[in-house]
PDB file of C-alpha atoms in Angstrom:
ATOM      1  CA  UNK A  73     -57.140  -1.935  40.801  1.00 23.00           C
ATOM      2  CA  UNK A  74     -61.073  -2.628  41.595  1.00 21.00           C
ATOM      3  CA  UNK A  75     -60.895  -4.596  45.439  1.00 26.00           C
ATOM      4  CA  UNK A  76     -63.358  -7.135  45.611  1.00 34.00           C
ATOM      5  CA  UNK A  77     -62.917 -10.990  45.796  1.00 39.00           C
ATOM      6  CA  UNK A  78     -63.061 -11.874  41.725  1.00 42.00           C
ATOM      7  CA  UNK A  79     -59.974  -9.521  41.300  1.00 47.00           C
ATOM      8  CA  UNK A  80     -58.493  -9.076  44.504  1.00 65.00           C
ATOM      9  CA  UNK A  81     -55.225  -9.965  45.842  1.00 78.00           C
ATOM     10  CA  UNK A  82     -54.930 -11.733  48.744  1.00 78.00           C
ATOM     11  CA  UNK A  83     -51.721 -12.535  51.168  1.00 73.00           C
ATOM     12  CA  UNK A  84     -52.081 -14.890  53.555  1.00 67.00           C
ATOM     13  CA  UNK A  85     -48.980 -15.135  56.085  1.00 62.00           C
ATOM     14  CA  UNK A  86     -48.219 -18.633  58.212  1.00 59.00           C
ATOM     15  CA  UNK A  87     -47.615 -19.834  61.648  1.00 52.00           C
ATOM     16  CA  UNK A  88     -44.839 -22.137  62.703  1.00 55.00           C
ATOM     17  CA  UNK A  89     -42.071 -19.409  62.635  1.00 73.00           C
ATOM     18  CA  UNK A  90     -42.167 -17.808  66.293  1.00 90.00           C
ATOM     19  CA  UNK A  91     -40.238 -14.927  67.229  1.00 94.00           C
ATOM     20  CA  UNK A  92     -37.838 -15.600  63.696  1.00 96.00           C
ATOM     21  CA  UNK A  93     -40.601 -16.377  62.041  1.00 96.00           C
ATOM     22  CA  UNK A  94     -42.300 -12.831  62.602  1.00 97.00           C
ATOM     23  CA  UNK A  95     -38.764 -11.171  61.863  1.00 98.00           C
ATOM     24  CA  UNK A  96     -38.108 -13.610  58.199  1.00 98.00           C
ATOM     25  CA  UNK A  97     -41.844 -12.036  57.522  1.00 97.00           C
ATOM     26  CA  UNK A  98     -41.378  -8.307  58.336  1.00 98.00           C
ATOM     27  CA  UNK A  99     -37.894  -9.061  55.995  1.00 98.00           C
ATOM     28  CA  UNK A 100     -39.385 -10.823  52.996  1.00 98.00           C
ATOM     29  CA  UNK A 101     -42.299  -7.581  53.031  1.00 98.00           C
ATOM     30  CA  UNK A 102     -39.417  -5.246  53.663  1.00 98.00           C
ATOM     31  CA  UNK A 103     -37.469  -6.853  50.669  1.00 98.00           C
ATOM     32  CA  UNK A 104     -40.219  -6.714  48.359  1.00 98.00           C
ATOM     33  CA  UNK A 105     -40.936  -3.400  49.463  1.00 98.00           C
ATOM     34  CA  UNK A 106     -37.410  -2.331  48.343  1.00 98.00           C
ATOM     35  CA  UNK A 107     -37.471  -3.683  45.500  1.00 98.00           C
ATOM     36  CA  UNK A 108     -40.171  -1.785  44.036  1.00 97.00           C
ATOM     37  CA  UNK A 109     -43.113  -3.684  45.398  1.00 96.00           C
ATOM     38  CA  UNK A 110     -45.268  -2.848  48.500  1.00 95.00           C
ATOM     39  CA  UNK A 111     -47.314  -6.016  49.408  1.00 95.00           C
ATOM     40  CA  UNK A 112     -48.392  -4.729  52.459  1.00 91.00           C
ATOM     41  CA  UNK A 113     -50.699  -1.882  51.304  1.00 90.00           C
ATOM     42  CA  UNK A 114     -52.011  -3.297  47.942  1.00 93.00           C
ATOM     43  CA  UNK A 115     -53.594  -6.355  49.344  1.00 94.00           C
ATOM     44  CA  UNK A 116     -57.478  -6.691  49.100  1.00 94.00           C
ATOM     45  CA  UNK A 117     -57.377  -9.365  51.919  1.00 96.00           C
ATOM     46  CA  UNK A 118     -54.589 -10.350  54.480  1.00 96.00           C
ATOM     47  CA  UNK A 119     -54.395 -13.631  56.437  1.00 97.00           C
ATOM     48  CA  UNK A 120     -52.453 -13.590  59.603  1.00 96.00           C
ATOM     49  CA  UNK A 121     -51.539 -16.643  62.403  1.00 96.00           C
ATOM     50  CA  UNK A 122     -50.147 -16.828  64.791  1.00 95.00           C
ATOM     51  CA  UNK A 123     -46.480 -15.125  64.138  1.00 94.00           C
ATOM     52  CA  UNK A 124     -48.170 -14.076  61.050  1.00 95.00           C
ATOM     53  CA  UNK A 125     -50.933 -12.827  63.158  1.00 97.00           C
ATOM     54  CA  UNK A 126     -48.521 -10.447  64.665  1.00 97.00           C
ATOM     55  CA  UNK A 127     -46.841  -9.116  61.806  1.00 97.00           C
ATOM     56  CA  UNK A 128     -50.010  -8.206  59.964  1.00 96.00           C
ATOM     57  CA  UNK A 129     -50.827  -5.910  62.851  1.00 97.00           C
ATOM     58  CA  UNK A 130     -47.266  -4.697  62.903  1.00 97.00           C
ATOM     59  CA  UNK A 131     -47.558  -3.799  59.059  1.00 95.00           C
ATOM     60  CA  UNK A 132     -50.911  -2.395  60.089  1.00 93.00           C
ATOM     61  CA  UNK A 133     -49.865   0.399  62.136  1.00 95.00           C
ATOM     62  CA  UNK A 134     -45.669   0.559  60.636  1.00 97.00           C
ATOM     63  CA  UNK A 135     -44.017   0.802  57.311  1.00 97.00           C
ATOM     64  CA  UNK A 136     -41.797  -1.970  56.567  1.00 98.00           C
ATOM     65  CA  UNK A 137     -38.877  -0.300  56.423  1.00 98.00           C
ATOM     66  CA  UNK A 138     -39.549   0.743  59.861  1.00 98.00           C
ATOM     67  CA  UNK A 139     -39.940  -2.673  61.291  1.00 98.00           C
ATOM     68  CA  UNK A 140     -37.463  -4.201  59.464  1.00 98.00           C
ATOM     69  CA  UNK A 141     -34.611  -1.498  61.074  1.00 98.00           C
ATOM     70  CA  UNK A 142     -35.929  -2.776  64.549  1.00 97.00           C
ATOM     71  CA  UNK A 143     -35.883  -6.736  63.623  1.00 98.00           C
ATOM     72  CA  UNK A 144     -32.364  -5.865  63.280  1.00 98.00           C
ATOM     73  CA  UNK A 145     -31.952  -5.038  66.965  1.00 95.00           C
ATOM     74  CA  UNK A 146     -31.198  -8.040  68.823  1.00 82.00           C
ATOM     75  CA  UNK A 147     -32.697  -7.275  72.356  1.00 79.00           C
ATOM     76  CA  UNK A 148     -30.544  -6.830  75.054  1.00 69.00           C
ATOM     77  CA  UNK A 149     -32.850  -8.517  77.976  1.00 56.00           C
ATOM     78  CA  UNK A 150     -34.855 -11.186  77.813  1.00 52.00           C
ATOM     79  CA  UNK A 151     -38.988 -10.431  76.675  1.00 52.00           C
ATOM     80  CA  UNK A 152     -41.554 -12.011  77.903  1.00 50.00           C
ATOM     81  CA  UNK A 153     -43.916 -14.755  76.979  1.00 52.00           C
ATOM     82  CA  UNK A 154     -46.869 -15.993  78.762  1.00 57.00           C
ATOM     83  CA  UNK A 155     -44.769 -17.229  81.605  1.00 51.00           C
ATOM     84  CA  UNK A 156     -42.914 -13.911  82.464  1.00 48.00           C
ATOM     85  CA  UNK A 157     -39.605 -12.994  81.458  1.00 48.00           C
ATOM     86  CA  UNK A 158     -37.263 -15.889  80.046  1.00 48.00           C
ATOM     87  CA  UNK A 159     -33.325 -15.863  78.550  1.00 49.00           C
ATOM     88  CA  UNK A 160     -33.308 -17.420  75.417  1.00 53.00           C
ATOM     89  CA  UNK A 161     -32.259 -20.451  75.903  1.00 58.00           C
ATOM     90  CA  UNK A 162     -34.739 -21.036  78.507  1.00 69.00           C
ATOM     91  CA  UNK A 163     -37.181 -20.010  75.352  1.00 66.00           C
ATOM     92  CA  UNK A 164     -36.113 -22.478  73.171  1.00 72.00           C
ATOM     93  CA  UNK A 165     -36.391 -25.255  75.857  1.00 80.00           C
ATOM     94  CA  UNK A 166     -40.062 -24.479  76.260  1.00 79.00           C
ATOM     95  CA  UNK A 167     -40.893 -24.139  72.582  1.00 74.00           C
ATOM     96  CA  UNK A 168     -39.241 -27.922  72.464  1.00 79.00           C
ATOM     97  CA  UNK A 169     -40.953 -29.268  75.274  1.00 83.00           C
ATOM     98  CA  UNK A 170     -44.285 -28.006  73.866  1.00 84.00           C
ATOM     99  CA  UNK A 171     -43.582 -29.248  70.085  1.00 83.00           C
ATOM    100  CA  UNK A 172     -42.944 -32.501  72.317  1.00 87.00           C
ATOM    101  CA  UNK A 173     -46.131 -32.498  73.958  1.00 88.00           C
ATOM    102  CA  UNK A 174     -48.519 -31.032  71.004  1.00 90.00           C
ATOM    103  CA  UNK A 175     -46.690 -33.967  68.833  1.00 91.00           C
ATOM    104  CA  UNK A 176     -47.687 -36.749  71.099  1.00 93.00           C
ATOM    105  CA  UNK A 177     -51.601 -35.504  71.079  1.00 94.00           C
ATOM    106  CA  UNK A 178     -50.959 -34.811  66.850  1.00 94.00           C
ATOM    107  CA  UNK A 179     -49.781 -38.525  67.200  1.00 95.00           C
ATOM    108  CA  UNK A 180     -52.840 -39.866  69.256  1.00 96.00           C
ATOM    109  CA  UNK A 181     -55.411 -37.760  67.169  1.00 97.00           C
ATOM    110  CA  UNK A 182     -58.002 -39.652  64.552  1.00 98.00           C
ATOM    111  CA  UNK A 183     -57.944 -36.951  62.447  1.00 98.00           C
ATOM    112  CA  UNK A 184     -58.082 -33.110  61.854  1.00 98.00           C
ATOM    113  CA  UNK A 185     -60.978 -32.047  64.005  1.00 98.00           C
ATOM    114  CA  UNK A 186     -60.345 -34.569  66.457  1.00 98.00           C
ATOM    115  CA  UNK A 187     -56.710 -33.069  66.690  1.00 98.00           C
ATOM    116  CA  UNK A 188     -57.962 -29.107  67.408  1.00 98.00           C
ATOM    117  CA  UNK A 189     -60.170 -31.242  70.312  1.00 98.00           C
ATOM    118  CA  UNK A 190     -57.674 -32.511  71.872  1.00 98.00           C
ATOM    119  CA  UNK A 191     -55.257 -29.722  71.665  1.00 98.00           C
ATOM    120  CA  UNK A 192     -57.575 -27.716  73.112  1.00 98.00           C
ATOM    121  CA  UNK A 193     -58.324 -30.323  76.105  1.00 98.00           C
ATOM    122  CA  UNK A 194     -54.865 -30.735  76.777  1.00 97.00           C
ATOM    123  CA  UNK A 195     -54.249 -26.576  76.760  1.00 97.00           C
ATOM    124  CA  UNK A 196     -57.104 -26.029  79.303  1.00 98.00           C
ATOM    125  CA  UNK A 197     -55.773 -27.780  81.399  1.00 97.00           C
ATOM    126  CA  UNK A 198     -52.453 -26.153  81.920  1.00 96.00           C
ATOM    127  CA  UNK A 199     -52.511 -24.098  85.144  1.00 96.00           C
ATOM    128  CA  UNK A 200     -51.601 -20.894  82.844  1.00 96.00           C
ATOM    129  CA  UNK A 201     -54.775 -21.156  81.013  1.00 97.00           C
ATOM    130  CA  UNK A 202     -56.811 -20.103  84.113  1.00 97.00           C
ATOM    131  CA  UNK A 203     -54.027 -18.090  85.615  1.00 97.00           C
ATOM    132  CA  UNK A 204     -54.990 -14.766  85.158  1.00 97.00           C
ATOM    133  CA  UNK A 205     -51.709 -12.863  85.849  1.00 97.00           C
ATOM    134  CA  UNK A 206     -50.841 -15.380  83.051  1.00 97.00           C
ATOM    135  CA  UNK A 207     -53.518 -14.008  80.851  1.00 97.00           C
ATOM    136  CA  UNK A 208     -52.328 -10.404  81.440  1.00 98.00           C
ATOM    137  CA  UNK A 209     -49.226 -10.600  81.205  1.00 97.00           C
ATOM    138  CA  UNK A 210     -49.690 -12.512  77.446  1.00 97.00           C
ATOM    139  CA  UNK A 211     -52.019  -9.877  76.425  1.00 98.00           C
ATOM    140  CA  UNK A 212     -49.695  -6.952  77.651  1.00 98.00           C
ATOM    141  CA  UNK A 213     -46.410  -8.368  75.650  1.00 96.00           C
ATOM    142  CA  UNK A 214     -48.643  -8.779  72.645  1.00 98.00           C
ATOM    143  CA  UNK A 215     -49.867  -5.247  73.117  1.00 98.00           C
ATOM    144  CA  UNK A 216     -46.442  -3.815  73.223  1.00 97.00           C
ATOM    145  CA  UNK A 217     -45.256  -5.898  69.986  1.00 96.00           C
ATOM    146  CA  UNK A 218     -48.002  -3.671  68.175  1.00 98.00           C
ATOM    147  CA  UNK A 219     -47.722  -0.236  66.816  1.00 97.00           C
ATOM    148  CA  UNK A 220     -51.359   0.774  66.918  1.00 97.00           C
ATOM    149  CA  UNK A 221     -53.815  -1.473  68.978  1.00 97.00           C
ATOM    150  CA  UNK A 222     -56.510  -0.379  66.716  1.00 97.00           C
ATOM    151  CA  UNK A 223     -58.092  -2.827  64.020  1.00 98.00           C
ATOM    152  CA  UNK A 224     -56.847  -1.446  59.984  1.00 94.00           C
ATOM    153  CA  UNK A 225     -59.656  -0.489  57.669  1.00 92.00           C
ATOM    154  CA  UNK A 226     -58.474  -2.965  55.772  1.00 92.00           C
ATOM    155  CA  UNK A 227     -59.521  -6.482  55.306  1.00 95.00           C
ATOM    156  CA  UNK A 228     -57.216  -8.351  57.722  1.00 97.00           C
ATOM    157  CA  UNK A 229     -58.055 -12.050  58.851  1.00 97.00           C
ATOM    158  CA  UNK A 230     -56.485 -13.359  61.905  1.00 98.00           C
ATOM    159  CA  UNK A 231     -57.352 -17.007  63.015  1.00 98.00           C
ATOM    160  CA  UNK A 232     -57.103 -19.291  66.105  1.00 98.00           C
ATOM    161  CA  UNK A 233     -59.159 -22.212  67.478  1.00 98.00           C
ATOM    162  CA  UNK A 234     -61.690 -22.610  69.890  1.00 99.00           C
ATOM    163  CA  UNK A 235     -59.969 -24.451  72.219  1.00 98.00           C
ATOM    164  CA  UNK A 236     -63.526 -26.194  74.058  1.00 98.00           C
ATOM    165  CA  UNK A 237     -64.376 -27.267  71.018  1.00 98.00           C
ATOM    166  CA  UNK A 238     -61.777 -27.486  68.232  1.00 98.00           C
ATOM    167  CA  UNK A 239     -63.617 -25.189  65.890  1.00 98.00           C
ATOM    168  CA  UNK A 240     -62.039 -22.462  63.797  1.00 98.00           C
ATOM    169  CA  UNK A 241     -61.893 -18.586  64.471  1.00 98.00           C
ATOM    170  CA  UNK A 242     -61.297 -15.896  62.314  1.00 98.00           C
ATOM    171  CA  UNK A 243     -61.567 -12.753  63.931  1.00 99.00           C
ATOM    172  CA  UNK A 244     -61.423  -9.363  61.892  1.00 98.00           C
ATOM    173  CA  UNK A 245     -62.522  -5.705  62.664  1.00 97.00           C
ATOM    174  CA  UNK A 246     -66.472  -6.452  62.819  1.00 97.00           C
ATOM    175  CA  UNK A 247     -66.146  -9.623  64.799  1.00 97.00           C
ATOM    176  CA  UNK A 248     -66.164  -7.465  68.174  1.00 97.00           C
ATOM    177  CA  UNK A 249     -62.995  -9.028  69.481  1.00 98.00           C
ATOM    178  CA  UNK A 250     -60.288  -6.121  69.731  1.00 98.00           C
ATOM    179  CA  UNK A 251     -56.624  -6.714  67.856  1.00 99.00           C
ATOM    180  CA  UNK A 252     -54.789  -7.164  70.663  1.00 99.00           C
ATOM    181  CA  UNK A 253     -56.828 -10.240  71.885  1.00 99.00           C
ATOM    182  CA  UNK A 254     -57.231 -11.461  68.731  1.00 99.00           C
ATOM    183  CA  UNK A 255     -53.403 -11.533  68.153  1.00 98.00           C
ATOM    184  CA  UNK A 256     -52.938 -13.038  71.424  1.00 98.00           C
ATOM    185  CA  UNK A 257     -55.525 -15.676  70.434  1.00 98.00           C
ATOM    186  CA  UNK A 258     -53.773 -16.661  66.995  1.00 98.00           C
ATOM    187  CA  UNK A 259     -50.251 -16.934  68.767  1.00 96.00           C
ATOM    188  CA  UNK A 260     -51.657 -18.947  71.817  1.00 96.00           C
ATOM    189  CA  UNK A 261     -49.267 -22.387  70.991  1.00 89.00           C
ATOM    190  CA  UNK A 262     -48.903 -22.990  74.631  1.00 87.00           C
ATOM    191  CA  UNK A 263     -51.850 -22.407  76.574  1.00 96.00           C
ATOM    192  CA  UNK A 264     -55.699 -21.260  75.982  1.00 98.00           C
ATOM    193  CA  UNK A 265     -55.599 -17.394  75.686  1.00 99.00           C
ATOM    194  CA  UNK A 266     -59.194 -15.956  77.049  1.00 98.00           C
ATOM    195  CA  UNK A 267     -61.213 -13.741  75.301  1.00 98.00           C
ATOM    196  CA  UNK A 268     -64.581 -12.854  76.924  1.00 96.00           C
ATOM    197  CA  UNK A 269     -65.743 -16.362  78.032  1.00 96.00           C
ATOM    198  CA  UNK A 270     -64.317 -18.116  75.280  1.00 98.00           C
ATOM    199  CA  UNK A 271     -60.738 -19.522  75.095  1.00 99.00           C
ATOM    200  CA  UNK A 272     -58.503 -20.063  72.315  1.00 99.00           C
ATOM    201  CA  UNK A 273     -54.859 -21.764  70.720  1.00 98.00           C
ATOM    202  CA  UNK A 274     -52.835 -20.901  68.096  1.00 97.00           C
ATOM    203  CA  UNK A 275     -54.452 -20.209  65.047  1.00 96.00           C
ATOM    204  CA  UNK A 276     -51.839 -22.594  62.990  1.00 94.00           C
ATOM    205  CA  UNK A 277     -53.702 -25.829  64.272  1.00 96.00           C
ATOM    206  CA  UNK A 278     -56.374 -25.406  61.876  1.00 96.00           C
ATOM    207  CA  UNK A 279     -53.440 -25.123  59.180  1.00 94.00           C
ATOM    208  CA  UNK A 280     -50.502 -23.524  59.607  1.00 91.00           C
ATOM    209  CA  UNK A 281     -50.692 -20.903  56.757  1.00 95.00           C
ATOM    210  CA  UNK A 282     -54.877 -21.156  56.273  1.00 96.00           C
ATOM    211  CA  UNK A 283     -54.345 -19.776  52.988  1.00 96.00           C
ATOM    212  CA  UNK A 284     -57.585 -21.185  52.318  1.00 96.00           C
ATOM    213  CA  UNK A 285     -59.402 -18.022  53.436  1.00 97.00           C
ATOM    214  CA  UNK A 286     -58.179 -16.547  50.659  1.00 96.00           C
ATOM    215  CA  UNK A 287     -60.887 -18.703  48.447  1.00 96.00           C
ATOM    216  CA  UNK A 288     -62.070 -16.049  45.781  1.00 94.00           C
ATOM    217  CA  UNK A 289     -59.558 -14.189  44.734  1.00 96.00           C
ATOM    218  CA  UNK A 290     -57.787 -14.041  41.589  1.00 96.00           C
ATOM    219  CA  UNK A 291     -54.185 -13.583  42.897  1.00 96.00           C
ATOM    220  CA  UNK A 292     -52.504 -15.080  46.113  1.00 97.00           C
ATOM    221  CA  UNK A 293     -49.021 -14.722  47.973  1.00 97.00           C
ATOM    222  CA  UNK A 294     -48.102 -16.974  50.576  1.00 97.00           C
ATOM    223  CA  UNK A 295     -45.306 -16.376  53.342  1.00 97.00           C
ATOM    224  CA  UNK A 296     -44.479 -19.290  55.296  1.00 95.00           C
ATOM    225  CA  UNK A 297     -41.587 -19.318  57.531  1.00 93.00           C
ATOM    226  CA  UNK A 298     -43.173 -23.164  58.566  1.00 88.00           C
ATOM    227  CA  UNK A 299     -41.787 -23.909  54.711  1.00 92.00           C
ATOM    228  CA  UNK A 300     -45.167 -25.205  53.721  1.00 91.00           C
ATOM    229  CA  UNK A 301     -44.793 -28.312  56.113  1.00 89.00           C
ATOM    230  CA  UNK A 302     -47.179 -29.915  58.793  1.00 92.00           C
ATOM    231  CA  UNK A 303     -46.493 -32.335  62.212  1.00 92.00           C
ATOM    232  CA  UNK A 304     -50.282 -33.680  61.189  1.00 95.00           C
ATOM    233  CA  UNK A 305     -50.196 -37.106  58.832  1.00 96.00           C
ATOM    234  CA  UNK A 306     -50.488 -35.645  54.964  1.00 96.00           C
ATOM    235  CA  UNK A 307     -53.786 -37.637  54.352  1.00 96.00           C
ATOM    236  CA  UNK A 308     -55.743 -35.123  56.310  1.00 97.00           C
ATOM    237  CA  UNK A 309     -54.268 -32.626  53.389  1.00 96.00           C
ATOM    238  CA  UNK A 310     -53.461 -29.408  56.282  1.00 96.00           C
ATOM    239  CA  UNK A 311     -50.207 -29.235  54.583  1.00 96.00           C
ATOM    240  CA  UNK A 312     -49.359 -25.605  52.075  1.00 96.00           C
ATOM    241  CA  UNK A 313     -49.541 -27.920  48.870  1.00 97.00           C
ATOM    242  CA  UNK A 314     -52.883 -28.961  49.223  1.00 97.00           C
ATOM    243  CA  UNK A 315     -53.928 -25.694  50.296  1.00 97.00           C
ATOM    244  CA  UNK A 316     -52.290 -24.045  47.127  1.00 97.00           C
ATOM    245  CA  UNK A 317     -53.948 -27.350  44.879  1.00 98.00           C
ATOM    246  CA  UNK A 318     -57.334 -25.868  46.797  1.00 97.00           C
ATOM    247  CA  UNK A 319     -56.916 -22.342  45.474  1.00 97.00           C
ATOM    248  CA  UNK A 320     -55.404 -22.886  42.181  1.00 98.00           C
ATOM    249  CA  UNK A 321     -58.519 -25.184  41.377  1.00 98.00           C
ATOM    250  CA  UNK A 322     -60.973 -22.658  42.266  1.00 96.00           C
ATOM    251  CA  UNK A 323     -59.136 -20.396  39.971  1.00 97.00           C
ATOM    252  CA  UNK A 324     -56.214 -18.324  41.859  1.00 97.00           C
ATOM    253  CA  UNK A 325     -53.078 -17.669  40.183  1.00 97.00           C
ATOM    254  CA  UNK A 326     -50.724 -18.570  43.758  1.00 97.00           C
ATOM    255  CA  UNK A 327     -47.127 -17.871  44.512  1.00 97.00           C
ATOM    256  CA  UNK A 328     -45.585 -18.537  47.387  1.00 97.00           C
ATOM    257  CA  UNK A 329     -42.548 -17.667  49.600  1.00 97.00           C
ATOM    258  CA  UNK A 330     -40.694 -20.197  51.948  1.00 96.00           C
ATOM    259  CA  UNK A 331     -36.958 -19.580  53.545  1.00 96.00           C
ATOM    260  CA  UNK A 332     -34.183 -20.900  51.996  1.00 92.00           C
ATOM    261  CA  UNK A 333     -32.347 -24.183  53.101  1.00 90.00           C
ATOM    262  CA  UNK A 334     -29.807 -22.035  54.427  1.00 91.00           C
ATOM    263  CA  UNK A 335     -32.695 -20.512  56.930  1.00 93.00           C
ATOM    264  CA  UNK A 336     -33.520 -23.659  58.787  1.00 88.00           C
ATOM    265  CA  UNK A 337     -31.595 -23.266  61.851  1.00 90.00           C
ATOM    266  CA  UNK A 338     -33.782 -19.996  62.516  1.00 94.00           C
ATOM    267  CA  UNK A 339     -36.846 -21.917  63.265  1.00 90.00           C
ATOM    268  CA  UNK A 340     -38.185 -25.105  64.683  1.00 83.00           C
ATOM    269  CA  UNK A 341     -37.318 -24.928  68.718  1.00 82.00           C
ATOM    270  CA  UNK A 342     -35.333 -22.049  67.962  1.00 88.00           C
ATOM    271  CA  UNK A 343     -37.553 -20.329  67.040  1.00 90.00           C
ATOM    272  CA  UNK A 344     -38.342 -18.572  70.181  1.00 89.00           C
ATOM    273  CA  UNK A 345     -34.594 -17.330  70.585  1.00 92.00           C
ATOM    274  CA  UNK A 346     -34.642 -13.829  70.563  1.00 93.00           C
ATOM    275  CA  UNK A 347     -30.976 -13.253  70.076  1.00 94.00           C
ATOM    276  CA  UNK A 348     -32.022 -14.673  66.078  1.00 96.00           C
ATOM    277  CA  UNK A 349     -34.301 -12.060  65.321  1.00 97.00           C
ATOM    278  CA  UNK A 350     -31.815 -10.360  63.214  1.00 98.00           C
ATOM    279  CA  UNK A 351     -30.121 -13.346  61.411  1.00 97.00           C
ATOM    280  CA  UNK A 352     -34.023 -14.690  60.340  1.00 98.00           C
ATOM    281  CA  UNK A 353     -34.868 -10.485  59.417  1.00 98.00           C
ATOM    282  CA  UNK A 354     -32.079 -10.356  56.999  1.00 98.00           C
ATOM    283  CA  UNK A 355     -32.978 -13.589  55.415  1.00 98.00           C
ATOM    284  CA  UNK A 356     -36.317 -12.657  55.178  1.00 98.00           C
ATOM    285  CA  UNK A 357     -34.716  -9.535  53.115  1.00 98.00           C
ATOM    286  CA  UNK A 358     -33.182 -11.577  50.931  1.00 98.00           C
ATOM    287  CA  UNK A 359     -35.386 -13.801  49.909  1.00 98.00           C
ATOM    288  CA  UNK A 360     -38.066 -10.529  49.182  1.00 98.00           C
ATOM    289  CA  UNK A 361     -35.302  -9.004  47.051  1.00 98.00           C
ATOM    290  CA  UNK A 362     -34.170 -11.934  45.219  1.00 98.00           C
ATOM    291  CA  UNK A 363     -37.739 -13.001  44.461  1.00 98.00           C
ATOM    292  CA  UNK A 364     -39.403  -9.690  44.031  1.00 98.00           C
ATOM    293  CA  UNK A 365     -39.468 -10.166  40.152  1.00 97.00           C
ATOM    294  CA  UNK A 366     -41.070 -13.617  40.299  1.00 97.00           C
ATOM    295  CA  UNK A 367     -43.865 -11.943  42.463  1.00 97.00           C
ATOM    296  CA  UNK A 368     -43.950  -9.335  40.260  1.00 97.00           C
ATOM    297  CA  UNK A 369     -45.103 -11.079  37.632  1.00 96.00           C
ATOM    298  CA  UNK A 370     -48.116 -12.427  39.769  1.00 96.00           C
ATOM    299  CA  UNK A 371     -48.866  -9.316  41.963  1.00 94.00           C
ATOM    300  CA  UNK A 372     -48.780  -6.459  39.028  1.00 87.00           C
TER     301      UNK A 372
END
C-alpha cells in the first residue's frame, strides 16, 4: 500500500486509561495481531497520549506479543510515578484526588481553551512542577517503560499541552524534543513536566483520543480505553463522537475500539493500580480478537 495522507491509515490511541489503560492497548494490538492483523507496523500515521503516548513508543521499539507477555506480569513492588515509589492503593488515591481537582477547574472553565489555561495554571503551581528531583525521577520511570529511547522512522504523533499557555503540542521525530520527554510530556496529568524551558500536561486535555490529527487519511482506527467519553460539557464537542463526525465528514472511513462494559472497573481512579495490569491486558486481548474481523474489513 502507497503511504501518504489520501490513502494512508492512520491509528490514533487515547488517554484516560493510565497504567490499565496502556496494558487494555498493548492487548487489543496484541489481539489483532493474533488474529492475523498487525496494526502496529502497517500504519501510515500513529497518534499517541498520554497512556497512548506510551504504548506507541512501546510498540515502537517491541513486538506485541512481547509486551503483551509482560502486561501479564503483575509487579511485585510498587513503581514509581512522579512522586517516588507508591503501593497501589496509595496510586489510586492520588489519581482520585487529581480527577477531583482537574474536575473542579473543568467545572469553573468557560470553555475549551480557557480549560487547557487553567489546567495549566493550576499544574504550575504544584511544588512538583518546579521540583527537579520530581522532574527526574518522572523522566527516568518513563525512560524505563520504553524499549528503545530512540524516535521510530515512522510517523508517530504524540501530544500534550503547553501548560503557560493552554496551547496544543504535538511532538514527533523532527520536532527536536527527544521520545522520552515527549512521552513524559503527553502523560503529565498531575503536574507540568519540563522540557527545555517550556512545560507541559497531559496530552488528553486537548481531547482525550485527538483523533483529529489523523485529518487526511482515508482509513482510521481508534483505541480508547477513556470509552470515547469526556469530564468537559459536550457543547465544546472534545468528546470521540464528534471527533469521529469530524473525520468521517472530511472523508475517512473510521472504526473504533472501546472496552467492554465488563472492563469498567479497570479504569477511572483505578486506573493507576498496578496490581490490574493483567486483568485490563487480557481484556484488551479479547476485545482485538473478537473484533479483528470488523477491523478487517476497514484496515485491509
Amino acid at each position: 500500500m502507497r503511504s501518504g495522507p489520501d490513502v494512508g491509515r492512520a491509528r490514533p490511541r487515547a488517554r484516560g486509561g493510565g497504567s490499565t489503560g496502556n496494558a487494555w492497548l498493548i492487548g487489543v494490538v496484541a489481539g489483532l495481531a493474533d488474529a492475523g492483523l498487525d496494526v502496529s507496523s502497517t500504519a501510515d500515521l500513529t497518534v499517541g497520549t498520554s497512556a497512548g503516548a506510551t504504548t506507541a513508543a512501546q510498540l515502537a521499539g517491541a513486538t506485541p506479543a512481547e509486551l503483551y507477555a509482560a502486561a501479564l506480569v503483575a509487579p511485585t513492588h510498587p513503581q514509581a510515578g512522579p512522586g517516588g515509589p507508591h503501593a497501589s492503593g496509595d496510586r489510586t488515591r492520588q489519581a482520585a484526588d487529581q480527577m477531583a481537582r482537574t474536575a473542579a477547574v473543568v467545572a469553573g472553565a468557560q470553555d475549551a481553551a480557557d480549560m487547557r489555561r487553567r489546567l495549566g495554571e493550576a499544574a504550575l503551581a504544584l511544588p512538583s512542577s518546579s521540583d527537579e528531583a520530581v522532574q527526574s525521577r518522572w523522566r527516568a520511570t518513563v525512560a524505563a517503560r520504553l524499549p528503545d529511547p530512540s524516535w521510530p522512522l515512522g510517523a508517530v504523533l504524540l501530544t500534550a499541552v503547553d501548560a503557560r499557555t493552554g496551547e496544543s503540542a504535538v511532538f514527533d521525530r523532527r520536532s527536536g524534543v527527544g521520545l522520552v520527554d515527549a512521552v513524559a510530556a503527553s502523560c503529565a496529568s498531575g503536574f507540568a513536566y519540563r522540557v527545555g524551558e517550556a512545560q507541559y500536561i497531559d496530552g488528553g486535555y486537548r481531547r482525550n483520543e485527538n483523533a483529529d490529527l489523523a485529518a487526511g487519511h482515508r482509513r482510521v482506527l481508534v483505541l480508547s480505553p477513556f470509552g470515547g467519553r469526556t469530564r468537559a460539557p459536550l457543547d465544546w464537542g472534545l468528546q470521540l463522537a464528534v471527533q469521529v463526525d469530524e473525520l468521517r465528514a472530511r472523508g475517512s472511513e473510521v472504526e473504533v475500539i472501546v472496552p467492554g462494559p465488563d472492563a469498567d472497573h479497570l479504569f477511572g481512579p483505578q486506573a493507576m493500580d498496578l496490581s490490574l495490569r493483567p486483568a485490563a491486558a487480557e481484556a484488551g486481548y479479547e476485545r482485538g480478537t473478537a473484533l479483528a474481523e470488523r477491523v478487517a474489513a476497514l484496515w485491509c
